[in-house]
mmCIF file of C-alpha atoms in Angstrom:
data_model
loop_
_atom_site.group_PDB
_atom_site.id
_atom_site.type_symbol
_atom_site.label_atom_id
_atom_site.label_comp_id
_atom_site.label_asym_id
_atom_site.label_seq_id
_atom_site.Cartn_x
_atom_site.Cartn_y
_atom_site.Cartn_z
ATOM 1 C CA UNK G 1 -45.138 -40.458 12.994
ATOM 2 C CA UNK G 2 -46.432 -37.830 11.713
ATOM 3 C CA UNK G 3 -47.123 -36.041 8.132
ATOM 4 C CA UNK G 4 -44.265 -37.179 5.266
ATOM 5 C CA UNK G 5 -41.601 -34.770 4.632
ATOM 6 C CA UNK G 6 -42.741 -32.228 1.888
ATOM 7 C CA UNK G 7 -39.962 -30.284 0.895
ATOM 8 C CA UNK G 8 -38.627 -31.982 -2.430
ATOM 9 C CA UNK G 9 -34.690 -30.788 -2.086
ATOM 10 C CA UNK G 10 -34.486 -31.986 1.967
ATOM 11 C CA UNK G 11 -36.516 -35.340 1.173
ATOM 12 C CA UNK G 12 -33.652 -35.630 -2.135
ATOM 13 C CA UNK G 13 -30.657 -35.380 0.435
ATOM 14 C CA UNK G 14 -31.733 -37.854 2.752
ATOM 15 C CA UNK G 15 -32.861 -40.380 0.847
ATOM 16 C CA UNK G 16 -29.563 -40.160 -1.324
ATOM 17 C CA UNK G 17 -27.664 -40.276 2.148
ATOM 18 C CA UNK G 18 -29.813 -43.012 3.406
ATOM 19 C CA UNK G 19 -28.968 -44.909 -0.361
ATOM 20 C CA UNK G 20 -25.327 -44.008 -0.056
ATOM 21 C CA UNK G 21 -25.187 -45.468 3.878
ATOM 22 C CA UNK G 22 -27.468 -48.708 2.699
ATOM 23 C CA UNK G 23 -24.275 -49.414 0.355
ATOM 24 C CA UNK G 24 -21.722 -48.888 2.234
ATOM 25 C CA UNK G 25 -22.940 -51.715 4.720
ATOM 26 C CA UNK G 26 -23.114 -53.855 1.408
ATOM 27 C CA UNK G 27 -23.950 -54.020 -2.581
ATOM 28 C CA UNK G 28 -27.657 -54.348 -3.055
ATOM 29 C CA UNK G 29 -30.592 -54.394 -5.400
ATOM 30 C CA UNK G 30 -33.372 -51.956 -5.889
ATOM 31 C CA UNK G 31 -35.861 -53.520 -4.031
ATOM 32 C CA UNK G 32 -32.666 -54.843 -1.229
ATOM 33 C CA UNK G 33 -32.262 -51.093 -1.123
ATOM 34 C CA UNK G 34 -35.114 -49.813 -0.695
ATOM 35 C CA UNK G 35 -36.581 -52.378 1.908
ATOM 36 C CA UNK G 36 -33.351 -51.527 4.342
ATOM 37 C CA UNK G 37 -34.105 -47.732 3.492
ATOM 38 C CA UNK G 38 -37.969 -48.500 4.789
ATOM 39 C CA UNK G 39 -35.949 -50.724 7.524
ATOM 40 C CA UNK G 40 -33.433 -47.306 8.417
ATOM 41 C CA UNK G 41 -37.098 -45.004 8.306
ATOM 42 C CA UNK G 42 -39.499 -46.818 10.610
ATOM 43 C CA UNK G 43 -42.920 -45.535 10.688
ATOM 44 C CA UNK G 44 -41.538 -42.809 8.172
ATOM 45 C CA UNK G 45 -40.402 -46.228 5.805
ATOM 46 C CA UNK G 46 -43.342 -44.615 3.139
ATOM 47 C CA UNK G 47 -41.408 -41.602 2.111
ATOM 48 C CA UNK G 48 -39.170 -44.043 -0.420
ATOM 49 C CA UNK G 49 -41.080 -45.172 -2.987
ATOM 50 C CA UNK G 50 -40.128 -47.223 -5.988
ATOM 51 C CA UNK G 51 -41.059 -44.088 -8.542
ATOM 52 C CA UNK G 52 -38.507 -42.435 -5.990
ATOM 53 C CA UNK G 53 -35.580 -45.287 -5.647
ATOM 54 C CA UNK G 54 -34.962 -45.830 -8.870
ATOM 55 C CA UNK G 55 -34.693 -42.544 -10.648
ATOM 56 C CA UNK G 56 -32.463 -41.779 -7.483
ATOM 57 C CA UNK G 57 -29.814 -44.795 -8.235
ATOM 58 C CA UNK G 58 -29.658 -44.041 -11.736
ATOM 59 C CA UNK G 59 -28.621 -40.114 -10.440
ATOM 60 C CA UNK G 60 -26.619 -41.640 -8.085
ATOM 61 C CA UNK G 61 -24.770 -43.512 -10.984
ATOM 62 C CA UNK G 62 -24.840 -40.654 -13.161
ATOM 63 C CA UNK G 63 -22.653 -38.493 -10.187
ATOM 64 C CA UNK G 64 -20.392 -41.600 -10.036
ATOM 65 C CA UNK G 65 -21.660 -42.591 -6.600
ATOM 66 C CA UNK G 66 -22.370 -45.604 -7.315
ATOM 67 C CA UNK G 67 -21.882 -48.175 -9.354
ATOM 68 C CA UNK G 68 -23.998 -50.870 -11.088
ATOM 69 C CA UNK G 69 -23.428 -54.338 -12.294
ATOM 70 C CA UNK G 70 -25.494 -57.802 -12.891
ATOM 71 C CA UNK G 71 -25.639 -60.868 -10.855
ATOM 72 C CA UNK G 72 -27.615 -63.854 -11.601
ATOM 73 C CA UNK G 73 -30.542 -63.618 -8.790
ATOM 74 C CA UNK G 74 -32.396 -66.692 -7.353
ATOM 75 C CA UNK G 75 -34.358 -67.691 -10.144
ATOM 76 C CA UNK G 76 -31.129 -67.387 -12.973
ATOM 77 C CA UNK G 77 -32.333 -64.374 -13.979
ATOM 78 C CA UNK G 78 -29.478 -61.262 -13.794
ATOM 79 C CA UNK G 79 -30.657 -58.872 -10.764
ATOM 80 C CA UNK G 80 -29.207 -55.285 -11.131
ATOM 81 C CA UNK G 81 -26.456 -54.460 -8.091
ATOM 82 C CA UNK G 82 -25.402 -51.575 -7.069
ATOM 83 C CA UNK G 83 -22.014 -50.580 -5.138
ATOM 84 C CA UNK G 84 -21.048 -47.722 -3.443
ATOM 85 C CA UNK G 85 -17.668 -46.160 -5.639
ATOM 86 C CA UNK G 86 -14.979 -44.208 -3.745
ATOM 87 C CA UNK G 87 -16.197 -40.988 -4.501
ATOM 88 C CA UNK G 88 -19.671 -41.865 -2.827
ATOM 89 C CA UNK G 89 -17.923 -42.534 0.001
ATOM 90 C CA UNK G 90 -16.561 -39.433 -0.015
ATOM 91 C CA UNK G 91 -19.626 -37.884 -0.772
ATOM 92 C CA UNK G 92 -21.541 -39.644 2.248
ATOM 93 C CA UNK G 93 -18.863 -38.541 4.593
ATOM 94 C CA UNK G 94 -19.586 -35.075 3.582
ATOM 95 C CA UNK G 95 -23.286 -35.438 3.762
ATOM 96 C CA UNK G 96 -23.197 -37.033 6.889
ATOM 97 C CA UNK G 97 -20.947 -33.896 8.691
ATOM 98 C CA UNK G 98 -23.484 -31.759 7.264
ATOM 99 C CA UNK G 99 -26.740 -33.760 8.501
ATOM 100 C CA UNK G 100 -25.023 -33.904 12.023
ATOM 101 C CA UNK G 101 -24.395 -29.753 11.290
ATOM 102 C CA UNK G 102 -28.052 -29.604 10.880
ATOM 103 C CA UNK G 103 -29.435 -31.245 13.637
ATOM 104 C CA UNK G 104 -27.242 -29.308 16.243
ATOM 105 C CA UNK G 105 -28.153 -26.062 14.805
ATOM 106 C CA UNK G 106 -31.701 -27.404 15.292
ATOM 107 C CA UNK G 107 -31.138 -28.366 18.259
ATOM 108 C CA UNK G 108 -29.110 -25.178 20.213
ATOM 109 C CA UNK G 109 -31.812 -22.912 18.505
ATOM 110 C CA UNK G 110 -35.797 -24.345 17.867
ATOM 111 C CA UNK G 111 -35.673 -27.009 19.309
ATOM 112 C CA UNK G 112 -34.357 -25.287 22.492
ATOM 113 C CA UNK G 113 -36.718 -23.052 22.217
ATOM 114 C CA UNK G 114 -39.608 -25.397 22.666
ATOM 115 C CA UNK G 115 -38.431 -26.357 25.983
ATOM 116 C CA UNK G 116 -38.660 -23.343 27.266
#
């Protein structure tokens, strides 16, 4: 669509609030995650990368977030799963007021503008 997004702290928000909305649907994996992430992003599905998802879950985890735990995967082998924790929810509800705070300041001022 376009060229990736380039500012570091923006990119950081979104993909956190992206995580945090992935988890609420259900507990996932890393590479669960970051496939419905790429699902969420569409042709912008490239800004998440795994250098990107994983350092993110383990900040996630660090803020309390979420929450990780093992689960034998296909093959026997214990897969690392990740849950969404109370005060992620809380956090994602508060990101998520902001995002839509963002996009209708956007919206009433440069995007408006455009149109003109």
């Amino acid at each position: 669509m376009g060229k990736d997004i380039t500012d570091g702290q923006v990119l950081k928000g979104l993909l956190d609030t992206l995580v945090l909305s992935v988890l609420q649907q259900e507990d996932n994996y890393g590479f669960g995650i970051l496939q419905a992430v790429r699902d969420r992003l569409g042709n912008e599905g490239s800004i998440l990368r795994d250098a990107t998802l994983y350092p993110l879950l383990h900040r996630l985890e660090s803020k309390f977030f979420v929450k990780s735990y093992f689960k034998p995967g296909d093959r026997g082998t214990p897969r690392k799963y990740y849950r969404i924790t109370e005060n992620g929810e809380a956090h994602l509800a508060s990101r998520t007021v902001e995002w839509k705070r963002v996009v209708e300041i956007l919206q009433s001022t440069i995007f408006s503008q455009k149109e003109r």
